[in-house]
C-alpha cells in the first residue's frame, strides 16, 4: 500500500447543497489503491497546512475518486474555487480504511452525521439492499448524498435535528430500532464526536461489531509528525495512536472518545 | 564553461551530500515519506525528539494554522530511546543519509543517559533539544539561561564522542550569549531556531486552539527572525551553525547559508509540499550554475552587511 502526491485534473465539480461541493478527480494510480474510508490531503493555495477530506467514492475503471466537502473556513473556501479542468494538488490515498468483509455477512448499517456521510457511501454500494443508511443532518437544506445512497440500493433513513426533512431527532433512535431487530452484522459510523459516542455505546451494548471514522487536526497526514493523536485501549494498555495513519477508522471497542 | 556544482557540505567532519536536513519532529524517523522518494535524497535527517522513556505527548488539538505558519504542541510524543535504537536505527543506517538523533530530557541525567545509549550506535550526530522544560527548575526551558544550556551540554559532552549539536531556542533576549556558553562547554555545532512561543484563540468558544493553550510557531512566518539569529550567532561563535526556521524554497536556503549557516534544516514547509527538500537541492544547483559558484559551501556567511 503506497500513496502519491501530485496535481490531478478535476473532471467534474458540482455544488450539491449550500457550501457543499462534490469533485471528481482523475488520478488512476490513487484510484487503483484507494480503499473505503481512506482520505486525501488537499493543498489549499496560500495555506501552510493541507486539508484532510475523505474519499467519497472510487471508480477504479475510470481511474477517478470523488470528494465531497463543506466550506468551513478559509482553506476549504480556497479549494472550492477550483473548477473542472483545473488541477487539484493532493496526497492520497491515506489512512487505514474500514474493515469491510468482501463476502456479505448479513445486514450492515452505516450511520453518517452531516459531513460524515461521504466516506460511507462505497460501503452502501458494496452491500446494496443489505445496507441500511441512517443519515443525520441539521436541517433539510443540509441533506446530502441521500439519493446516492438510495441509488446504491441501500434503505435510507434521513433524520434532521429540526424535523424539516425525514424523522425529527438524531440518528440514535433509528439505530436503536435497527439494532433491536437482532440481524445486524456490523455498524460503520462517521460524524461529530457526541454522535459517535452514543453509537459506540449502543453497539457495545448490542454486541455488534462497529467501526468509527475520526477527525483530528493534522500536520503531515502520512504518519510522521504525531500531531493527530488519538487514544485507544489495546491489549489492556492505553496507547496514543495517529488518526492519519493508524486511523482514521478505529474499532469502537478500542477507541477512547 | 560547463561544470556540475558541488552542493555537498561538511559539518563537524561529517559529510552531507547536500546541505538539506529534514528538521526534527516533522519527518518522524523518515519511513513515512519513502513512498515519495528515498531518504538518500536528503543530506540528512534529524529524527523525532527522543527521550529516555517513551512519552505520550499532549492532549490534542496539537496544531493550529497561523498566517504563513503553524503553532504546534506535540509534547515530545516518542517511543523512547531504546525503541529508537532497536527499531529505527537499523532501518536508518541503510538509507545512505546522515542520521542525527535529536534528544530531549526533563533532567540532566535524562540527557546524559540518553546520549550514553546512543554513543554506541551508528547515528552520525546528536542534536540536543534544549527547548523543553527542566522539571527540577519548575519547568523553565533549559535553553533560556546560559547555566541551563551549559549543564546539559556539559553532561552530554562527557557521555559521547559523537559530534554534539546544541539546538537553540529563539525565546531569549540574546541568543549569542547562549551560543557562546554552549560552545565553551564543548558543543561541536549549534542549530537554530527552534519554535517561537505563541498562542491562538477561537473567538467563538474563547478557547485556545491548542489544548496546551500555547505552542511553538514555525513556518515562513519565522524566517526573517531565523535569518537574523543565524547571522548573529555565526558572528559570535567559531563552531558551525545549522540554520532553520521557515525555509520553503532554494532561495530561502541560500539566504540562510549566506547569513552564516553551513547546512539547513527544513520542517514545516514539508507539510505543504513533501518534495520541498528535493526541490531545494535542485534550486541550489541551478543557482550555483547560474552564478558560477563551484561549491555551495563557498556562499556560507558571505552576506555583505551594510
Ligand atoms: C480524516 C478526515 C476526513 C475528513 N473528511 C471530510 C469530508 O469528507 N468532507 C468534509 O467536508 N470535511 C471532512 N473533514 C473535515 C475537514 O478536514 C475540515 O472541515 C477542514 O480541514 C476545515 O478546513 P478550513 O480551512 O475550512 O477551516 P479552518 O478553520 O480555516 O482550518 C484551520 C485548520 O484546522 C484544521 N481543521 C479545522 N476543522 C477540522 C476538522 N474537523 N478536522 C480536521 N482538521 C480540521 C484545518 O485542516 C486547518 O489546518 C475531514 C477531516 C478528517 C481529519
Ligand atoms: C510538529 C513539530 C514538531 C517538532 N518537534 C521537534 C522535536 O521533537 N525536537 C526539536 O528539536 N524540534 C522540534 N520541532 C522544531 C523544528 O525542528 C524546527 O526547529 C522548527 O519547526 C523551525 O523550522 P521550520 O519553520 O522549518 O519548521 C518541531 C516542529 C514542529 C512543527
Ligand atoms: S498528521 Fe502527522 S502523524 Fe498524523
XYZ file of C-alpha atoms and ligand atoms in Angstrom:
651
model
C 0.000 0.000 0.000
C 1.531 3.294 -1.020
C 0.461 6.863 -1.507
C 1.090 9.528 -4.109
C 1.496 13.287 -4.126
C 0.690 15.299 -7.211
C -1.642 17.571 -9.136
C -4.531 15.801 -10.814
C -7.218 17.085 -13.187
C -10.688 17.872 -11.880
C -13.138 16.213 -14.255
C -16.338 17.302 -12.551
C -17.417 19.863 -9.967
C -20.921 20.227 -8.543
C -22.455 22.275 -5.760
C -24.705 19.724 -4.018
C -26.002 21.913 -1.153
C -25.242 25.332 0.266
C -21.447 25.486 0.648
C -21.036 21.769 -0.078
C -19.169 20.667 -3.198
C -18.620 17.385 -4.961
C -15.479 16.913 -7.055
C -14.396 14.052 -9.288
C -10.636 13.836 -9.764
C -8.823 11.804 -12.415
C -5.938 10.075 -10.601
C -5.671 6.473 -11.841
C -2.828 5.344 -9.570
C -4.622 6.681 -6.497
C -7.971 5.214 -7.558
C -6.280 1.849 -8.100
C -5.033 1.748 -4.496
C -7.836 3.544 -2.651
C -9.804 1.655 -0.015
C -13.134 2.595 1.530
C -12.630 5.030 4.421
C -9.281 6.418 3.305
C -8.750 10.142 2.804
C -6.766 12.703 0.834
C -4.813 15.776 1.949
C -5.664 18.703 -0.348
C -3.357 21.658 -0.876
C -5.110 24.999 -0.335
C -3.050 27.552 -2.244
C -1.600 30.112 0.143
C -2.043 27.987 3.295
C 0.635 26.139 5.252
C -1.444 23.056 6.028
C -3.305 20.752 3.687
C -6.979 19.929 4.367
C -7.979 16.312 5.039
C -11.073 15.132 3.118
C -12.461 11.598 2.898
C -12.700 9.687 -0.334
C -16.428 9.506 -1.039
C -16.193 7.075 -3.892
C -13.700 5.328 -6.127
C -14.254 4.434 -9.754
C -11.427 2.034 -10.429
C -12.462 1.529 -14.065
C -12.296 5.209 -14.952
C -9.434 5.942 -12.561
C -11.310 8.589 -10.603
C -12.083 9.390 -6.995
C -14.872 11.574 -5.655
C -14.522 14.094 -2.837
C -17.401 15.841 -1.076
C -16.642 18.632 1.331
C -18.194 21.567 3.057
C -16.675 25.038 3.115
C -15.885 25.508 6.802
C -13.131 28.107 6.748
C -10.606 29.808 4.535
C -8.767 26.701 3.352
C -11.818 24.803 2.143
C -13.119 28.058 0.647
C -9.929 28.394 -1.400
C -10.121 24.777 -2.569
C -13.795 25.181 -3.522
C -12.805 27.861 -6.042
C -11.098 25.242 -8.181
C -13.090 24.362 -11.299
C -13.362 21.442 -13.687
C -10.345 21.366 -15.978
C -8.039 22.750 -13.294
C -5.675 20.697 -11.169
C -6.079 19.682 -7.540
C -2.886 19.012 -5.568
C -3.474 16.004 -3.327
C -1.632 13.410 -1.259
C -3.571 10.136 -1.335
C -4.733 7.552 -0.514
C -4.042 7.960 3.214
C -5.085 6.126 6.356
C -6.335 2.614 7.011
C -9.950 2.446 5.800
C -12.888 0.399 7.058
C -12.767 -3.355 7.584
C -15.463 -4.366 5.143
C -15.694 -8.114 4.595
C -15.715 -8.882 0.890
C -18.279 -11.599 1.398
C -21.530 -10.055 2.539
C -22.309 -11.218 6.042
C -25.905 -10.343 6.724
C -27.142 -6.835 7.095
C -24.961 -3.862 7.853
C -25.715 -0.305 8.929
C -23.884 2.874 8.078
C -24.507 5.952 10.206
C -23.358 9.295 8.867
C -23.730 12.667 10.536
C -23.567 15.762 8.312
C -20.259 15.885 6.505
C -19.560 12.422 7.934
C -21.828 10.880 5.277
C -19.333 10.867 2.333
C -16.833 8.180 3.429
C -19.551 5.557 3.959
C -21.112 5.688 0.505
C -18.945 2.969 -1.049
C -19.910 0.580 1.763
C -23.536 1.060 0.730
C -22.540 0.405 -2.900
C -20.937 -2.864 -1.837
C -23.851 -4.067 0.279
C -26.771 -2.662 -1.724
C -30.055 -3.776 -0.246
C -28.239 -5.389 2.686
C -27.269 -1.919 3.839
C -29.350 0.482 5.865
C -28.060 4.050 5.764
C -29.025 6.294 8.667
C -28.120 9.837 7.714
C -28.409 12.732 10.146
C -28.340 16.457 9.318
C -29.130 19.790 10.968
C -31.974 20.683 8.600
C -33.438 19.908 5.163
C -31.071 22.280 3.353
C -28.024 20.413 4.685
C -29.172 16.992 3.458
C -26.620 15.480 1.064
C -25.996 12.146 -0.670
C -29.368 10.625 0.374
C -30.124 9.985 -3.300
C -26.682 8.469 -3.864
C -27.272 6.043 -1.012
C -30.680 5.180 -2.403
C -29.190 4.691 -5.875
C -26.695 2.271 -4.336
C -29.675 0.167 -3.293
C -29.493 0.959 0.416
C -32.550 1.551 2.569
C -32.198 5.206 3.580
C -33.407 6.778 6.819
C -32.896 10.554 6.971
C -33.077 12.405 10.293
C -32.873 16.142 10.901
C -32.443 17.993 14.169
C -35.427 20.250 13.395
C -37.580 17.697 11.614
C -37.561 19.698 8.358
C -36.680 16.503 6.452
C -37.151 12.852 7.357
C -37.519 11.904 11.012
C -37.110 14.567 13.688
C -34.285 13.885 16.106
C -30.894 12.264 16.000
C -29.631 9.054 14.468
C -29.611 7.107 17.731
C -33.362 6.401 17.633
C -33.449 4.670 14.230
C -30.154 2.958 15.061
C -31.675 1.527 18.256
C -34.668 0.266 16.257
C -32.433 -1.422 13.698
C -30.152 -2.991 16.326
C -33.231 -4.316 18.156
C -34.047 -6.456 15.105
C -31.051 -8.570 16.036
C -29.807 -9.286 12.499
C -27.152 -6.572 12.197
C -23.652 -7.844 11.414
C -21.777 -4.540 11.581
C -22.148 -0.790 12.024
C -19.887 1.789 10.371
C -20.110 5.409 11.510
C -18.674 8.831 10.815
C -19.750 12.178 12.223
C -19.389 14.503 15.189
C -17.869 13.083 18.394
C -21.073 13.315 20.520
C -22.886 11.248 17.867
C -20.072 8.682 17.702
C -20.013 8.359 21.496
C -23.682 7.355 21.529
C -23.228 4.918 18.639
C -20.242 3.287 20.334
C -22.327 2.805 23.496
C -25.265 1.398 21.547
C -23.229 -1.101 19.531
C -21.191 -2.204 22.531
C -24.398 -2.897 24.417
C -25.815 -4.811 21.470
C -22.526 -6.679 20.999
C -22.318 -5.636 17.350
C -19.023 -5.029 15.502
C -18.594 -1.296 14.988
C -16.007 0.954 13.390
C -15.919 4.751 13.599
C -14.011 7.230 11.455
C -12.474 10.123 13.399
C -11.382 13.654 12.591
C -8.410 15.373 14.142
C -6.286 18.372 13.174
C -3.352 17.179 11.122
C 0.118 18.202 10.087
C 1.713 15.756 7.671
C -1.210 13.368 7.170
C 1.198 10.497 6.463
C 2.176 9.355 9.962
C 5.415 11.260 10.563
C 4.650 14.186 12.888
C 2.325 12.639 15.533
C 0.203 15.796 15.548
C -3.080 13.894 15.077
C -3.182 11.952 18.335
C -5.998 9.635 19.389
C -6.125 7.406 22.462
C -7.075 3.736 22.259
C -7.056 0.887 24.723
C -5.463 -2.099 23.047
C -4.357 -5.303 24.756
C -5.373 -3.725 28.081
C -2.907 -0.886 27.577
C -3.609 2.757 26.843
C -1.830 3.835 23.655
C -1.649 7.073 21.731
C -2.064 6.407 18.010
C -2.192 8.588 14.877
C -5.551 9.363 13.298
C -3.887 9.801 9.894
C -2.027 6.503 9.736
C -3.393 4.139 12.406
C -6.862 5.566 11.607
C -8.936 7.459 10.672
C -11.028 4.312 11.237
C -10.916 2.803 14.723
C -12.671 -0.107 16.349
C -15.424 1.013 18.725
C -14.183 -1.395 21.396
C -10.741 0.238 21.476
C -11.218 3.918 20.847
C -11.396 6.449 23.688
C -13.629 9.315 22.547
C 32.141 26.854 -19.465
C 30.162 23.913 -18.219
C 30.501 22.388 -14.766
C 28.498 20.483 -12.200
C 28.161 22.474 -8.994
C 29.151 20.655 -5.819
C 26.403 21.028 -3.224
C 27.946 18.719 -0.648
C 28.929 20.207 2.708
C 30.918 19.078 5.713
C 29.802 19.902 9.259
C 32.000 18.851 12.216
C 33.808 16.412 9.922
C 30.559 14.722 8.854
C 29.946 14.784 5.100
C 26.487 15.631 3.809
C 25.813 15.012 0.104
C 23.723 18.188 0.130
C 23.042 20.833 2.807
C 19.367 19.905 3.286
C 18.410 18.110 6.501
C 14.833 17.217 7.459
C 14.089 19.075 10.716
C 13.226 17.161 13.853
C 9.558 16.458 14.510
C 8.159 16.941 11.035
C 9.701 13.962 9.307
C 9.394 11.388 12.105
C 12.038 8.733 11.507
C 11.800 9.104 7.741
C 9.920 5.905 6.936
C 6.600 7.638 6.291
C 7.969 9.613 3.350
C 9.764 6.860 1.446
C 6.656 6.290 -0.708
C 7.588 9.548 -2.439
C 11.402 9.457 -2.630
C 14.244 7.634 -0.905
C 15.826 9.188 2.190
C 19.114 9.203 0.255
C 17.813 12.341 -1.486
C 18.300 14.187 1.806
C 21.619 15.447 3.096
C 20.487 14.210 6.472
C 17.567 13.578 8.761
C 17.166 14.897 12.288
C 14.918 12.293 13.879
C 11.897 12.960 16.078
C 12.929 14.215 19.537
C 13.713 11.161 21.630
C 13.630 10.857 25.411
C 14.961 8.252 27.834
C 11.488 6.794 28.378
C 8.537 6.735 25.945
C 6.260 9.797 26.081
C 2.571 10.101 25.169
C 2.662 13.825 24.424
C -0.053 16.436 24.870
C -3.822 16.182 24.521
C -4.983 17.236 21.008
C -5.561 19.568 19.225
C -1.812 19.823 18.850
C -1.695 22.080 15.803
C -3.141 25.402 14.719
C -2.660 27.248 11.473
C -1.405 30.847 11.585
C -0.661 33.387 8.851
C 2.258 31.788 6.958
C 2.891 29.219 9.633
C 1.646 26.919 12.352
C 1.673 26.501 16.101
C 2.370 23.032 17.473
C 2.275 21.447 20.894
C 3.020 17.787 20.251
C 4.646 17.488 23.663
C 7.513 15.259 22.527
C 5.468 12.122 21.927
C 8.070 9.475 21.082
C 8.738 5.762 21.587
C 11.777 6.278 23.851
C 15.466 5.848 23.109
C 15.546 2.049 23.487
C 12.893 1.552 20.824
C 14.625 4.169 18.654
C 17.853 2.184 18.848
C 16.242 -1.197 18.388
C 13.681 -0.404 15.699
C 14.615 2.763 13.820
C 18.414 2.931 13.733
C 18.799 -0.406 11.870
C 16.453 0.954 9.182
C 18.048 4.419 9.099
C 21.644 3.236 8.811
C 20.809 1.611 5.462
C 19.424 4.810 3.912
C 22.633 6.479 2.765
C 21.911 9.754 4.518
C 23.354 11.423 7.624
C 21.379 10.345 10.694
C 21.067 12.841 13.525
C 19.481 11.721 16.798
C 17.571 14.578 18.433
C 17.281 14.178 22.191
C 15.379 15.875 24.986
C 15.038 15.412 28.711
C 13.476 16.644 31.913
C 16.714 16.333 33.904
C 20.463 16.463 33.221
C 20.572 12.724 33.971
C 17.940 12.065 31.275
C 20.076 13.776 28.633
C 23.223 12.122 29.846
C 21.801 8.586 29.855
C 20.068 9.035 26.508
C 23.304 10.275 24.928
C 25.276 7.425 26.513
C 22.911 4.878 24.965
C 23.277 6.495 21.560
C 27.058 6.680 21.786
C 27.431 3.014 20.864
C 25.030 3.186 17.890
C 25.586 4.139 14.258
C 23.962 7.597 14.482
C 26.257 10.211 12.965
C 25.492 13.124 15.256
C 23.486 14.012 18.347
C 21.336 17.156 18.437
C 20.263 18.431 21.872
C 16.817 19.954 22.003
C 17.148 22.379 24.913
C 13.719 23.932 24.326
C 11.959 21.503 26.648
C 11.194 22.063 30.329
C 13.718 21.472 33.104
C 11.429 19.744 35.582
C 13.590 20.406 38.665
C 13.711 24.112 37.831
C 9.931 24.483 37.864
C 9.574 23.723 34.152
C 11.525 26.660 32.719
C 13.191 25.597 29.470
C 16.880 24.651 29.638
C 17.828 26.826 26.746
C 16.690 30.178 28.144
C 19.588 30.546 30.570
C 23.303 30.090 29.996
C 23.511 27.921 33.114
C 20.711 25.599 31.970
C 22.080 25.265 28.437
C 25.591 24.655 29.772
C 24.539 21.989 32.257
C 23.020 19.718 29.590
C 25.768 20.410 27.052
C 28.435 19.505 29.596
C 26.690 16.277 30.623
C 26.149 15.126 27.042
C 29.674 16.123 26.012
C 31.018 13.808 28.699
C 28.661 10.979 27.672
C 29.509 10.693 23.970
C 32.308 11.031 21.470
C 29.841 11.757 18.665
C 29.586 15.299 17.334
C 27.145 17.228 19.526
C 24.869 19.880 18.013
C 23.065 22.111 20.505
C 19.720 23.340 19.164
C 18.979 26.813 20.431
C 15.637 28.331 21.343
C 14.796 31.787 19.989
C 12.755 32.612 23.093
C 15.637 34.507 24.720
C 16.826 38.097 24.933
C 20.293 37.454 23.491
C 20.785 34.185 21.622
C 24.519 34.836 21.113
C 25.145 34.546 24.873
C 23.641 31.061 24.940
C 25.552 30.078 21.790
C 28.852 31.168 23.333
C 28.019 29.380 26.570
C 27.436 26.021 24.862
C 30.485 26.479 22.635
C 32.563 26.883 25.809
C 31.175 23.563 27.100
C 32.346 21.706 24.019
C 29.389 21.831 21.634
C 30.630 20.924 18.139
C 27.906 22.920 16.385
C 24.721 24.837 17.089
C 21.429 24.600 15.202
C 18.716 27.245 15.271
C 15.965 28.198 15.540
C 13.546 26.049 17.444
C 9.953 27.350 17.541
C 8.830 30.723 18.922
C 6.242 30.526 21.693
C 2.787 31.598 20.501
C -0.973 31.289 21.055
C -4.249 31.315 19.079
C -7.775 31.663 20.476
C -11.024 30.536 18.834
C -13.159 33.661 19.317
C -16.426 31.695 19.157
C -15.566 29.339 22.006
C -12.979 31.619 23.690
C -10.821 28.516 23.923
C -7.206 28.403 22.822
C -6.998 26.354 19.603
C -4.268 24.197 21.145
C -5.305 22.092 24.127
C -1.929 23.004 25.638
C -3.039 26.674 25.346
C 0.346 27.743 23.951
C 2.628 26.219 21.338
C 5.614 26.762 19.092
C 5.419 28.909 15.964
C 7.209 27.697 12.838
C 6.991 28.074 9.075
C 7.635 31.042 6.740
C 6.345 33.466 9.414
C 9.526 32.937 11.466
C 12.006 33.004 8.569
C 13.295 36.600 8.993
C 13.761 36.037 12.729
C 15.709 32.864 11.983
C 17.942 34.573 9.390
C 18.727 37.360 11.857
C 19.581 34.926 14.652
C 21.717 32.695 12.414
C 23.623 35.784 11.303
C 24.166 36.989 14.876
C 25.195 33.569 16.176
C 27.552 32.800 13.291
C 29.343 36.056 14.071
C 29.569 35.173 17.749
C 30.921 31.594 17.659
C 33.604 29.678 15.765
C 31.713 26.370 15.581
C 29.434 25.645 12.587
C 25.844 26.864 12.577
C 22.961 24.859 11.111
C 20.149 27.223 10.117
C 16.428 26.585 10.137
C 13.083 28.265 10.639
C 10.633 28.828 7.817
C 12.740 27.669 4.884
C 10.408 26.809 1.996
C 12.483 27.277 -1.171
C 16.009 27.132 -2.558
C 16.165 30.930 -2.335
C 15.366 30.759 1.388
C 18.014 28.089 1.958
C 20.638 30.099 0.061
C 19.746 33.205 2.066
C 20.144 31.235 5.298
C 23.552 29.975 4.198
C 24.676 33.472 3.243
C 23.650 34.547 6.748
C 26.130 32.013 8.111
C 24.563 28.543 8.063
C 26.803 25.662 6.966
C 23.726 23.496 6.375
C 19.976 23.967 6.701
C 17.034 22.091 8.130
C 13.534 22.163 6.681
C 10.428 21.338 8.687
C 7.012 22.937 8.362
C 7.235 23.547 4.605
C 7.214 19.763 4.122
C 3.602 19.644 5.367
C 2.506 21.703 2.375
C 4.885 20.095 -0.127
C 6.736 16.902 0.820
C 9.053 17.428 -2.157
C 10.498 20.704 -0.794
C 13.845 19.140 0.260
C 14.373 17.707 -3.227
C 13.311 20.961 -4.906
C 15.658 22.987 -2.690
C 18.612 20.844 -3.786
C 17.685 21.285 -7.446
C 17.297 25.028 -6.971
C 20.671 25.276 -5.222
C 22.400 23.547 -8.109
C 20.727 25.902 -10.556
C 21.724 28.951 -8.510
C 25.327 27.781 -8.314
C 25.414 27.090 -12.029
C 23.938 30.446 -12.987
C 26.230 32.348 -10.628
C 29.387 30.420 -11.374
C 29.681 29.047 -7.856
C 31.627 25.794 -7.852
C 30.882 24.753 -4.290
C 27.757 25.687 -2.327
C 29.905 25.910 0.801
C 31.578 28.945 -0.756
C 28.449 31.022 -0.057
C 28.348 30.346 3.699
C 28.460 33.603 5.659
C 29.066 35.715 2.552
C 26.405 38.316 3.335
C 27.908 41.782 2.967
C 26.370 43.774 5.818
C 25.942 47.495 5.329
C -9.780 12.075 8.105
C -10.669 13.270 7.874
C -11.615 13.230 6.879
C -12.431 14.334 6.629
N -13.352 14.228 5.624
C -14.122 15.293 5.335
C -15.049 15.217 4.254
O -15.156 14.201 3.560
N -15.807 16.318 3.990
C -15.699 17.469 4.735
O -16.406 18.426 4.457
N -14.837 17.551 5.763
C -14.038 16.499 6.082
N -13.135 16.604 7.118
C -13.065 17.860 7.867
C -12.199 18.878 7.125
O -10.857 18.433 7.134
C -12.266 20.272 7.772
O -13.574 20.764 7.681
C -11.314 21.229 7.092
O -9.971 20.868 7.352
C -11.535 22.665 7.555
O -10.599 23.498 6.897
P -10.914 25.054 6.678
O -9.760 25.673 6.017
O -12.202 25.191 6.023
O -11.124 25.569 8.169
P -10.140 26.392 9.106
O -10.872 26.559 10.376
O -9.624 27.601 8.437
O -8.945 25.369 9.339
C -7.862 25.662 10.184
C -7.063 24.404 10.419
O -7.811 23.483 11.229
C -7.992 22.264 10.551
N -9.360 21.762 10.835
C -10.472 22.507 11.058
N -11.520 21.700 11.276
C -11.067 20.428 11.196
C -11.676 19.146 11.321
N -12.983 18.994 11.564
N -10.899 18.047 11.167
C -9.575 18.161 10.922
N -8.963 19.361 10.781
C -9.691 20.456 10.921
C -7.789 22.578 9.098
O -7.393 21.451 8.359
C -6.717 23.629 9.166
O -5.461 23.040 9.359
C -12.309 15.517 7.399
C -11.339 15.565 8.412
C -10.525 14.465 8.661
C -9.499 14.534 9.729
C 5.163 19.389 14.630
C 6.542 19.801 15.039
C 7.278 19.000 15.912
C 8.555 19.375 16.307
N 9.269 18.540 17.127
C 10.548 18.858 17.460
C 11.340 17.967 18.252
O 10.891 16.878 18.641
N 12.608 18.344 18.565
C 13.150 19.525 18.126
O 14.308 19.803 18.404
N 12.424 20.375 17.350
C 11.148 20.074 17.024
N 10.416 20.941 16.214
C 11.038 22.197 15.745
C 11.571 22.051 14.314
O 12.551 21.041 14.235
C 12.156 23.375 13.799
O 13.182 23.806 14.656
C 11.127 24.491 13.700
O 9.878 23.976 13.320
C 11.527 25.607 12.733
O 11.725 25.132 11.417
P 10.559 25.134 10.269
O 9.964 26.504 10.264
O 11.248 24.751 9.004
O 9.570 24.111 10.718
C 9.123 20.589 15.829
C 8.381 21.394 14.954
C 7.107 21.021 14.549
C 6.351 21.891 13.615
S -0.778 14.264 10.846
Fe 1.339 13.812 11.019
S 1.226 11.905 12.054
Fe -0.834 12.297 11.627
